[in-house]
Every structure is written in C-alpha cells, then in structure tokens.
Short mmCIF file of C-alpha atoms in Angstrom, two decimals:
data_model
loop_
_atom_site.label_atom_id
_atom_site.label_comp_id
_atom_site.label_asym_id
_atom_site.label_seq_id
_atom_site.Cartn_x
_atom_site.Cartn_y
_atom_site.Cartn_z
CA UNK A 1 110.76 -24.79 -36.43
CA UNK A 2 112.46 -23.06 -34.04
CA UNK A 3 110.81 -23.08 -30.93
CA UNK A 4 110.27 -20.38 -29.14
CA UNK A 5 111.90 -19.18 -25.53
CA UNK A 6 108.82 -20.23 -22.93
CA UNK A 7 109.07 -19.17 -20.10
CA UNK A 8 109.92 -20.75 -17.26
CA UNK A 9 110.52 -21.42 -13.17
CA UNK A 10 113.09 -19.40 -11.57
CA UNK A 11 116.03 -19.88 -13.65
CA UNK A 12 116.54 -20.97 -18.19
CA UNK A 13 116.54 -24.09 -18.38
CA UNK A 14 119.17 -25.88 -18.87
CA UNK A 15 120.42 -25.76 -23.26
CA UNK A 16 118.81 -28.82 -24.65
CA UNK A 17 115.92 -28.83 -22.08
CA UNK A 18 112.83 -29.03 -23.15
CA UNK A 19 110.45 -26.15 -22.47
CA UNK A 20 106.70 -26.95 -20.33
CA UNK A 21 104.32 -25.55 -21.71
CA UNK A 22 101.66 -23.98 -19.94
CA UNK A 23 98.96 -23.73 -22.33
CA UNK A 24 99.11 -26.91 -24.51
CA UNK A 25 100.99 -29.21 -21.89
CA UNK A 26 104.27 -31.24 -22.64
CA UNK A 27 107.69 -31.85 -22.11
CA UNK A 28 108.86 -30.61 -18.83
CA UNK A 29 108.60 -29.31 -15.71
CA UNK A 30 106.25 -26.02 -15.35
CA UNK A 31 108.27 -22.95 -14.21
CA UNK A 32 107.39 -22.12 -10.33
CA UNK A 33 105.43 -18.70 -10.97
CA UNK A 34 104.14 -20.56 -13.87
CA UNK A 35 99.86 -20.48 -12.76
CA UNK A 36 98.56 -24.72 -11.96
CA UNK A 37 96.94 -26.45 -14.65
CA UNK A 38 93.64 -27.92 -12.93
CA UNK A 39 93.15 -31.25 -13.81
CA UNK A 40 89.45 -32.09 -15.75
CA UNK A 41 86.82 -34.57 -15.41
CA UNK A 42 86.21 -36.34 -18.36
CA UNK A 43 82.96 -34.88 -19.97
CA UNK A 44 81.20 -38.47 -19.54
CA UNK A 45 81.72 -38.97 -16.55
CA UNK A 46 81.58 -36.18 -14.79
CA UNK A 47 78.02 -36.26 -12.82
CA UNK A 48 76.13 -33.63 -11.26
CA UNK A 49 76.28 -32.89 -7.92
CA UNK A 50 73.81 -34.30 -4.83
CA UNK A 51 71.57 -31.18 -3.33
CA UNK A 52 69.40 -31.67 -0.26
CA UNK A 53 66.80 -32.68 0.24
CA UNK A 54 65.88 -29.25 1.60
CA UNK A 55 67.73 -27.03 -1.03
CA UNK A 56 67.67 -25.80 -4.14
CA UNK A 57 68.83 -26.10 -7.47
CA UNK A 58 68.76 -23.72 -9.34
CA UNK A 59 68.15 -25.55 -13.40
CA UNK A 60 69.52 -24.08 -16.34
CA UNK A 61 69.11 -24.62 -19.91
CA UNK A 62 70.78 -26.20 -22.03
CA UNK A 63 70.72 -24.51 -25.87
CA UNK A 64 72.59 -27.34 -27.91
CA UNK A 65 74.98 -25.66 -30.18
CA UNK A 66 73.54 -25.37 -34.18
CA UNK A 67 75.06 -27.86 -36.83
CA UNK A 68 78.32 -26.82 -38.35
CA UNK A 69 77.62 -25.91 -41.73
CA UNK A 70 73.91 -23.76 -40.64
CA UNK A 71 70.83 -26.15 -40.69
CA UNK A 72 68.04 -26.48 -38.74
CA UNK A 73 67.99 -23.36 -35.53
CA UNK A 74 68.32 -25.84 -31.70
CA UNK A 75 64.37 -26.37 -30.71
CA UNK A 76 62.83 -23.52 -27.98
CA UNK A 77 62.36 -25.19 -24.73
CA UNK A 78 58.63 -26.65 -24.65
CA UNK A 79 56.56 -24.08 -23.71
CA UNK A 80 54.44 -24.76 -19.71
CA UNK A 81 51.49 -26.50 -19.60
CA UNK A 82 48.10 -23.87 -19.55
CA UNK A 83 46.69 -24.57 -16.11
CA UNK A 84 43.06 -25.54 -15.90
CA UNK A 85 40.79 -23.46 -15.25
CA UNK A 86 40.37 -22.85 -11.60
CA UNK A 87 36.07 -22.60 -11.07
CA UNK A 88 35.19 -19.23 -9.42
CA UNK A 89 34.39 -19.98 -5.25
CA UNK A 90 30.21 -20.74 -4.92
CA UNK A 91 29.60 -17.29 -3.94
CA UNK A 92 30.49 -15.55 -6.73
CA UNK A 93 28.74 -18.46 -9.32
CA UNK A 94 26.26 -16.95 -11.26
CA UNK A 95 22.80 -18.75 -9.46
CA UNK A 96 20.74 -19.92 -11.59
CA UNK A 97 17.19 -17.66 -11.32
CA UNK A 98 14.17 -19.99 -9.39
CA UNK A 99 11.29 -20.69 -11.68
CA UNK A 100 9.16 -19.85 -8.34
CA UNK A 101 10.68 -16.36 -8.29
CA UNK A 102 9.24 -15.37 -11.41
CA UNK A 103 5.43 -17.37 -10.74
CA UNK A 104 5.60 -15.42 -7.39
CA UNK A 105 6.69 -12.29 -8.68
CA UNK A 106 3.78 -12.64 -12.02
CA UNK A 107 0.99 -13.43 -9.13
CA UNK A 108 1.86 -10.18 -7.93
CA UNK A 109 2.21 -8.06 -11.09
CA UNK A 110 -1.70 -8.93 -11.78
CA UNK A 111 -2.55 -9.01 -7.85
CA UNK A 112 -2.22 -5.08 -8.28
CA UNK A 113 -3.03 -4.36 -11.85
CA UNK A 114 -6.23 -5.94 -9.89
CA UNK A 115 -6.52 -3.96 -7.83
CA UNK A 116 -6.16 -1.00 -9.57
CA UNK A 117 -8.43 -2.42 -12.00
CA UNK A 118 -11.61 -3.63 -10.66
CA UNK A 119 -11.96 0.54 -9.12
CA UNK A 120 -11.34 2.09 -11.59
CA UNK A 121 -14.18 -0.03 -13.64
CA UNK A 122 -16.95 0.33 -11.11
CA UNK A 123 -16.04 4.24 -10.63
CA UNK A 124 -17.42 4.66 -14.60
CA UNK A 125 -20.43 3.38 -13.56
CA UNK A 126 -21.18 5.24 -10.48
CA UNK A 127 -23.66 7.55 -11.11
CA UNK A 128 -22.59 11.38 -10.99
CA UNK A 129 -25.07 13.71 -9.91
CA UNK A 130 -25.36 18.21 -10.11
CA UNK A 131 -25.96 18.10 -6.77
CA UNK A 132 -24.71 22.04 -6.16
CA UNK A 133 -27.37 24.87 -6.24
CA UNK A 134 -26.63 28.38 -8.10
CA UNK A 135 -26.29 31.00 -6.26
CA UNK A 136 -24.86 32.82 -3.24
CA UNK A 137 -23.98 29.44 -1.06
CA UNK A 138 -21.27 29.60 2.11
CA UNK A 139 -17.52 30.63 0.77
CA UNK A 140 -14.75 27.75 0.97
CA UNK A 141 -14.02 26.66 4.52
CA UNK A 142 -11.10 24.57 5.96
CA UNK A 143 -11.71 21.12 6.11
CA UNK A 144 -13.59 18.85 4.38
CA UNK A 145 -17.52 18.89 4.15
CA UNK A 146 -19.73 15.65 2.94
CA UNK A 147 -23.93 15.30 2.87
CA UNK A 148 -24.28 11.74 2.92
CA UNK A 149 -27.88 10.55 2.20
CA UNK A 150 -30.27 7.81 2.70
CA UNK A 151 -32.88 7.62 -0.25
CA UNK A 152 -35.27 5.81 0.28
CA UNK A 153 -36.20 5.39 -3.49
CA UNK A 154 -37.63 1.86 -4.13
CA UNK A 155 -36.74 2.46 -7.66
CA UNK A 156 -35.05 -0.91 -9.47
CA UNK A 157 -36.87 -2.78 -6.77
CA UNK A 158 -38.73 -6.17 -7.96
CA UNK A 159 -42.18 -6.25 -6.12
CA UNK A 160 -40.68 -9.78 -4.29
CA UNK A 161 -37.52 -6.96 -3.32
CA UNK A 162 -39.81 -4.61 -1.73
CA UNK A 163 -41.76 -7.80 -0.18
CA UNK A 164 -38.41 -8.82 1.73
CA UNK A 165 -36.84 -5.14 2.56
CA UNK A 166 -40.12 -4.62 3.94
CA UNK A 167 -39.91 -0.73 2.17
CA UNK A 168 -43.73 -0.55 0.78
CA UNK A 169 -44.85 0.61 -2.41
CA UNK A 170 -43.97 3.93 -2.41
CA UNK A 171 -43.84 6.08 -5.29
CA UNK A 172 -41.16 9.42 -4.89
CA UNK A 173 -37.99 9.96 -3.23
CA UNK A 174 -37.47 10.86 0.31
CA UNK A 175 -34.53 10.59 2.02
CA UNK A 176 -34.94 8.40 5.86
CA UNK A 177 -30.35 9.22 6.49
CA UNK A 178 -29.41 12.74 6.48
CA UNK A 179 -25.93 12.90 7.51
CA UNK A 180 -23.52 15.72 7.78
CA UNK A 181 -19.27 14.36 8.10
CA UNK A 182 -16.25 16.24 8.03
CA UNK A 183 -12.73 15.50 8.35
CA UNK A 184 -10.49 18.26 9.04
CA UNK A 185 -7.48 19.35 11.10
CA UNK A 186 -9.56 18.08 14.12
CA UNK A 187 -11.23 14.82 14.91
CA UNK A 188 -13.20 13.46 12.31
CA UNK A 189 -16.98 14.32 12.73
CA UNK A 190 -20.48 12.44 12.18
CA UNK A 191 -22.89 15.03 12.76
CA UNK A 192 -26.92 13.48 12.24
CA UNK A 193 -30.12 15.21 11.05
CA UNK A 194 -33.21 13.79 12.13
CA UNK A 195 -35.34 13.60 9.17
CA UNK A 196 -38.08 15.31 10.91
CA UNK A 197 -36.21 18.04 11.85
CA UNK A 198 -38.46 21.16 11.70
CA UNK A 199 -36.31 23.95 9.53
CA UNK A 200 -36.36 26.69 6.89
CA UNK A 201 -37.12 25.60 3.24
CA UNK A 202 -36.01 27.85 0.61
CA UNK A 203 -39.53 28.59 -1.47
CA UNK A 204 -41.59 26.51 1.05
CA UNK A 205 -41.49 27.74 4.27
CA UNK A 206 -40.73 26.21 8.00
CA UNK A 207 -41.70 22.07 7.56
CA UNK A 208 -39.29 18.83 8.00
CA UNK A 209 -36.22 19.63 5.86
CA UNK A 210 -36.39 15.76 4.27
CA UNK A 211 -39.45 17.73 1.93
CA UNK A 212 -36.20 19.26 1.08
CA UNK A 213 -35.33 16.45 -1.11
CA UNK A 214 -38.56 15.38 -1.41
CA UNK A 215 -39.56 18.66 -3.62
CA UNK A 216 -36.29 19.59 -4.59
CA UNK A 217 -33.24 16.32 -4.72
CA UNK A 218 -30.31 17.14 -3.79
CA UNK A 219 -29.70 20.46 -5.17
CA UNK A 220 -32.20 21.64 -2.54
CA UNK A 221 -31.58 19.82 0.32
CA UNK A 222 -27.90 21.53 -0.48
CA UNK A 223 -29.54 24.84 -0.04
CA UNK A 224 -31.72 23.95 2.62
CA UNK A 225 -28.96 22.16 5.26
CA UNK A 226 -26.14 25.53 3.55
CA UNK A 227 -28.91 28.33 3.99
CA UNK A 228 -29.67 26.87 7.83
CA UNK A 229 -26.56 26.04 9.45
CA UNK A 230 -23.26 28.40 6.91
CA UNK A 231 -21.82 25.38 6.70
CA UNK A 232 -20.39 24.52 3.28
CA UNK A 233 -20.72 21.29 1.32
CA UNK A 234 -18.51 20.10 -0.68
CA UNK A 235 -19.34 16.44 -1.75
CA UNK A 236 -22.64 14.59 -1.95
CA UNK A 237 -23.03 10.80 -1.13
CA UNK A 238 -26.36 9.01 -1.62
CA UNK A 239 -26.77 5.31 -1.36
CA UNK A 240 -30.99 4.09 -1.98
CA UNK A 241 -32.48 0.69 -0.71
CA UNK A 242 -30.93 -1.77 -2.09
CA UNK A 243 -28.05 -0.17 -2.44
CA UNK A 244 -27.38 -0.46 1.16
CA UNK A 245 -27.63 -4.03 1.42
CA UNK A 246 -25.77 -4.93 -1.98
CA UNK A 247 -22.95 -3.71 0.65
CA UNK A 248 -23.98 -4.97 3.82
CA UNK A 249 -23.87 -7.98 2.25
CA UNK A 250 -20.42 -7.88 0.00
CA UNK A 251 -18.42 -7.06 3.28
CA UNK A 252 -19.86 -10.55 4.65
CA UNK A 253 -22.69 -8.59 7.23
CA UNK A 254 -21.94 -6.00 9.87
CA UNK A 255 -22.02 -6.27 13.62
CA UNK A 256 -25.39 -4.03 15.53
CA UNK A 257 -25.41 -4.06 19.32
CA UNK A 258 -28.95 -2.86 19.44
CA UNK A 259 -29.80 -1.64 23.13
CA UNK A 260 -33.23 -3.68 23.73
CA UNK A 261 -35.28 -6.00 21.47
CA UNK A 262 -36.91 -4.50 18.85
CA UNK A 263 -39.53 -6.08 16.48
CA UNK A 264 -40.80 -4.09 14.01
CA UNK A 265 -43.57 -5.96 10.97
CA UNK A 266 -43.23 -1.86 9.32
CA UNK A 267 -39.00 -2.37 8.72
CA UNK A 268 -39.00 -6.37 8.59
CA UNK A 269 -37.32 -6.29 11.52
CA UNK A 270 -37.34 -8.41 14.52
CA UNK A 271 -34.04 -8.52 16.69
CA UNK A 272 -33.26 -9.68 20.37
CA UNK A 273 -31.31 -7.28 22.69
CA UNK A 274 -27.09 -7.24 22.18
CA UNK A 275 -24.56 -7.18 20.15
CA UNK A 276 -24.80 -10.06 17.51
CA UNK A 277 -24.30 -10.13 13.07
CA UNK A 278 -26.80 -8.81 10.63
CA UNK A 279 -27.46 -9.15 6.77
CA UNK A 280 -28.01 -6.52 4.36
CA UNK A 281 -32.04 -6.99 4.51
CA UNK A 282 -31.25 -7.09 9.20
CA UNK A 283 -29.28 -4.45 9.54
CA UNK A 284 -31.46 -1.54 6.71
CA UNK A 285 -34.95 -2.84 9.06
CA UNK A 286 -31.94 -1.46 12.32
CA UNK A 287 -31.42 1.92 10.25
CA UNK A 288 -35.00 2.33 9.06
CA UNK A 289 -36.82 1.38 12.19
CA UNK A 290 -38.61 4.21 13.76
CA UNK A 291 -40.87 2.69 16.38
CA UNK A 292 -40.05 0.54 19.35
CA UNK A 293 -38.15 3.35 20.79
CA UNK A 294 -39.77 6.08 22.41
CA UNK A 295 -37.37 8.49 20.99
CA UNK A 296 -38.65 7.68 17.19
CA UNK A 297 -36.39 9.53 14.92
CA UNK A 298 -34.52 10.02 17.81
CA UNK A 299 -33.24 6.24 18.43
CA UNK A 300 -33.24 6.03 14.25
CA UNK A 301 -30.03 8.71 14.22
CA UNK A 302 -28.14 7.03 16.39
CA UNK A 303 -28.88 3.50 14.64
CA UNK A 304 -27.99 5.34 11.32
CA UNK A 305 -24.50 5.84 12.14
CA UNK A 306 -23.91 2.41 13.97
CA UNK A 307 -24.30 0.91 11.18
CA UNK A 308 -22.55 3.26 8.31
CA UNK A 309 -19.49 3.61 10.40
CA UNK A 310 -19.30 -0.27 10.94
CA UNK A 311 -19.84 -0.62 7.23
CA UNK A 312 -16.93 1.86 6.77
CA UNK A 313 -14.63 -0.47 8.99
CA UNK A 314 -15.40 -3.05 7.67
CA UNK A 315 -14.86 -1.63 4.08
CA UNK A 316 -11.37 -0.82 4.33
CA UNK A 317 -10.45 -3.84 6.49
CA UNK A 318 -7.49 -5.86 5.68
CA UNK A 319 -9.60 -8.81 4.16
CA UNK A 320 -12.15 -6.84 1.83
CA UNK A 321 -8.74 -6.48 0.19
CA UNK A 322 -7.06 -9.49 0.53
CA UNK A 323 -9.96 -10.94 -0.45
CA UNK A 324 -10.83 -10.66 -4.14
CA UNK A 325 -14.97 -12.10 -4.44
CA UNK A 326 -15.14 -9.14 -1.70
CA UNK A 327 -13.11 -7.24 -2.97
CA UNK A 328 -15.00 -7.15 -6.26
CA UNK A 329 -18.38 -7.98 -4.98
CA UNK A 330 -17.79 -4.98 -2.88
CA UNK A 331 -16.88 -2.61 -5.72
CA UNK A 332 -19.70 -3.80 -7.71
CA UNK A 333 -22.44 -2.80 -5.24
CA UNK A 334 -20.94 0.70 -4.56
CA UNK A 335 -20.48 1.47 -7.60
CA UNK A 336 -24.53 0.32 -8.68
CA UNK A 337 -25.96 2.04 -6.09
CA UNK A 338 -23.91 5.42 -5.11
CA UNK A 339 -24.51 8.56 -6.38
CA UNK A 340 -22.07 11.14 -6.09
CA UNK A 341 -21.51 15.05 -7.17
CA UNK A 342 -19.45 15.85 -10.04
CA UNK A 343 -15.87 17.07 -8.72
CA UNK A 344 -15.98 14.28 -6.29
CA UNK A 345 -12.56 12.32 -7.42
CA UNK A 346 -12.27 8.60 -6.26
CA UNK A 347 -9.34 9.91 -3.61
CA UNK A 348 -12.73 12.35 -2.08
CA UNK A 349 -14.40 8.93 -1.93
CA UNK A 350 -11.63 6.91 -0.62
CA UNK A 351 -11.48 9.74 2.52
CA UNK A 352 -14.93 10.15 2.97
CA UNK A 353 -14.88 5.50 3.99
CA UNK A 354 -11.78 6.60 5.36
CA UNK A 355 -13.28 8.29 7.37
CA UNK A 356 -15.78 6.83 8.28
CA UNK A 357 -13.75 3.51 10.26
CA UNK A 358 -12.94 6.17 12.98
CA UNK A 359 -15.70 8.31 13.74
CA UNK A 360 -17.11 5.35 16.67
CA UNK A 361 -14.17 5.94 17.78
CA UNK A 362 -12.12 6.98 20.35
CA UNK A 363 -10.42 9.10 17.69
CA UNK A 364 -13.98 10.44 15.72
CA UNK A 365 -17.40 12.05 17.41
CA UNK A 366 -20.45 10.88 16.45
CA UNK A 367 -23.51 12.96 17.51
CA UNK A 368 -26.92 14.69 16.73
CA UNK A 369 -27.39 18.00 15.61
CA UNK A 370 -28.71 19.36 19.19
CA UNK A 371 -32.17 19.96 19.38
CA UNK A 372 -34.18 21.53 21.72
CA UNK A 373 -37.53 19.62 22.42
CA UNK A 374 -38.07 15.49 21.94
CA UNK A 375 -40.52 17.71 18.54
CA UNK A 376 -37.09 18.18 16.97
CA UNK A 377 -36.34 21.10 17.25
CA UNK A 378 -33.10 22.92 16.63
CA UNK A 379 -31.28 24.31 20.28
CA UNK A 380 -30.59 28.20 18.50
CA UNK A 381 -28.05 28.57 20.68
CA UNK A 382 -26.47 25.34 21.39
CA UNK A 383 -26.77 24.27 17.59
CA UNK A 384 -25.34 26.96 16.52
CA UNK A 385 -22.23 26.82 18.86
CA UNK A 386 -21.38 23.93 16.92
CA UNK A 387 -21.58 24.45 13.37
CA UNK A 388 -19.18 27.41 14.43
CA UNK A 389 -16.82 24.61 15.83
CA UNK A 390 -17.38 22.63 11.87
CA UNK A 391 -17.24 26.07 10.06
CA UNK A 392 -13.83 26.86 12.16
CA UNK A 393 -12.30 23.05 11.29
CA UNK A 394 -12.54 23.28 15.88
CA UNK A 395 -13.58 19.72 15.81
CA UNK A 396 -11.38 19.46 18.08
CA UNK A 397 -13.61 22.54 20.74
CA UNK A 398 -16.81 20.43 20.99
CA UNK A 399 -17.57 19.21 24.14
CA UNK A 400 -20.17 16.49 25.77
CA UNK A 401 -22.21 19.72 25.98
CA UNK A 402 -22.48 20.30 22.18
CA UNK A 403 -22.28 16.30 21.61
CA UNK A 404 -24.38 14.02 22.63
CA UNK A 405 -25.58 10.90 20.91
CA UNK A 406 -29.54 11.85 20.69
CA UNK A 407 -28.90 15.59 20.75
CA UNK A 408 -30.93 16.20 23.75
CA UNK A 409 -28.15 17.86 26.29
CA UNK A 410 -26.07 16.07 27.67
#
C-alpha cells in the first residue's frame, strides 16, 4: 500500500518519518496547523454535571437506536398519567333540593287553589234575581251605585229560629233596610233611606217606601227609587234575617257602640251602653230595634249602617283569608243568604264588600237621606242636591249640610 501524503505542520517531515494522521490518529507529531484533537472520556465513566439547587436542568428523551437488522421499534415514551378530576368549588356544585322546599311549594299551591275554588263554589249557589224593571230608566251615570236591601222575610226559618231571633211569625216580604252605596272618583258614599220614607210608589200613590218591596219585590223597589231620585241603580244586593246572622257569626262577631242602653223585647235585644262585641243574634236585634230611641226609624238606619260597615270590615280582614275555617264559613253563609241581580258578577260583588270597609272611615261618607222632619218626608231642596251630586259622581262636593247621620239639617 502506498502511503498517502498527509498534511503536516511546518515543513514536510523528513523522509522515513511517519506522517501524523489528524483524523484517525497515529504515530508522529501533528502538524503545527493541524486541528487539535480534544481528549475524550470513556462513556461508561462519564458523569452528568450536578445542577445547582436553584437551577433547572432540561432533560432530553433518549431514544435507543433500532436493533441491527430490523426488529421491534424502540418503545414509545411512557404517556403522562391523567391527573385525577378536580372537584368544583362549593358554590358551583349543584345543590340537592331540600324536601321542605317541595313541601312548602305544595302547601302554597294547595292554599291558592283553596282560595280560588271556595268563592267559585259559593258563587254557584248564590240566588240571582231579575231586579230591574222594564221601560224608561235613568241612563248610565259615572261611578257605580248599589241598592242594598235587608229583607225581613222569614222564609226558611223554623219556629225555634224565629223565637230566638225575635222575628215573629209575620208572612210576606218587607224590607227593614234600604241603602244606596255609590263608589266612583270621589269618597265612597253609603246613604240610608228609612223604610218609613213617604214617596211616590208607581201604581200605588204616596206611601211608605218599603211598601214598594211588599207590592212588587225588587223590580218595583228599584223603579220607585230611580223615579224619585233620578239615580241609576247598577246592582242589587239583598240579604235576609237568617243570612245576616250567619254572616256575622262567620266573621267571629262584630263590634257595636250603642250610645245608650237598649232593651227591646220585640227585637229580642238587651244590651248596655258603650262599645262591645256582638254575635249574629245581638247584631240583628241592634239593627232592627226602633222602640228604644226618640228618633225611631232614623236611629235604626244609623245602627244599620254601623252594622253593615262592621261586617264588611271583618269580611275583608286578613284573618278572614288566613283562617280557612272562617274563610269557608263566610263564603258559604253569604252564598246561602244573598240574592243579587242578574249581571252582578264576582268582581262587582267584591268591590261592594271592599267599599263597605271604607265608608265608615275618614275616606268615606255615611248619611241619611236628607229629610225635612221626623215624619220622614224628604227635604225637597237638600235631597235633590244630594241626588245631583251622586248622579254626577261628585261625592267630594257633599258637605255636612247634606250628609248628616240622621238626615236632618246639621
């Protein structure tokens, strides 16, 4: 083999001196300009430099070369294990429904259903009557006017009940109570018309106004009032003796405030002076008695407004709704005792009951129809002024000279 010329350092080496192989090593000295070969350390003795405590040493994945002549590929690096699921923070975790919430919800739903179902059931039992006459009637007027009648009919009362209530055994139908309730843009107004008022009754001449009810029932009474006052009657509400007692007892009694002691065997009444609780029987006697006062029927009308207002106040009180027993009894007794005009719906009747709670307060007016004397003849001038205010829905312009408890000039 012929030796190849090798690069040297400085001049060429002397003949016979072996050249230095800078790539593979060999004998001789490397030329002066040859690249110096760095010493190497055996692989098995090499050590990885130690990292400082605060130094991060990057690691390289070492892949072993494939086995000579083929064979299985090198194993893949081991996959990083999946970390366990992290629980969501407490505020984002779905909360379990508490049983008591479901129970409360069911109770509320059942209560609302009860509050709606009872009046609807009671409403289906209320007697509807055709109370409005045919022929000419006053036209529609602003506001709403109700005619409230307390009938002295004994129908449906047993002998023992008549004795207990002091109603006697009279037959036929008369009315001890006649009131007009007007609600509109001004203060609510409750005006009594004494049953002994002398007026013109169509077809019967001048007579007491309660005779109209005895002669022709609701239709003739409505016709008489509309003809003599010019006021259009929108709704008719009638309640009998027995029904009145049941309604008072259903609301747990009412408070009455007689200004003097009252003892009237004809009304089965014996009460002391001053404010006191009264049950249905006592309240009925208080509203019917006219023999213990010098003003007779005029004072009785005042007592009737007092009683009706007290019943209305108790009927719409929160306890009448929250107490299921009272709520059911009130609706049931009202349904059994009321007669209303056809076309008078639940909303109109509700407005009637609500207005009854305000007429006796500062926001309402309670009056007797203006009269000229104790013979219960209407005062022509003052009564017409009162009727005009009602017709025009101007109850805010009714002063004490027109609205007095007895109807006499104040």
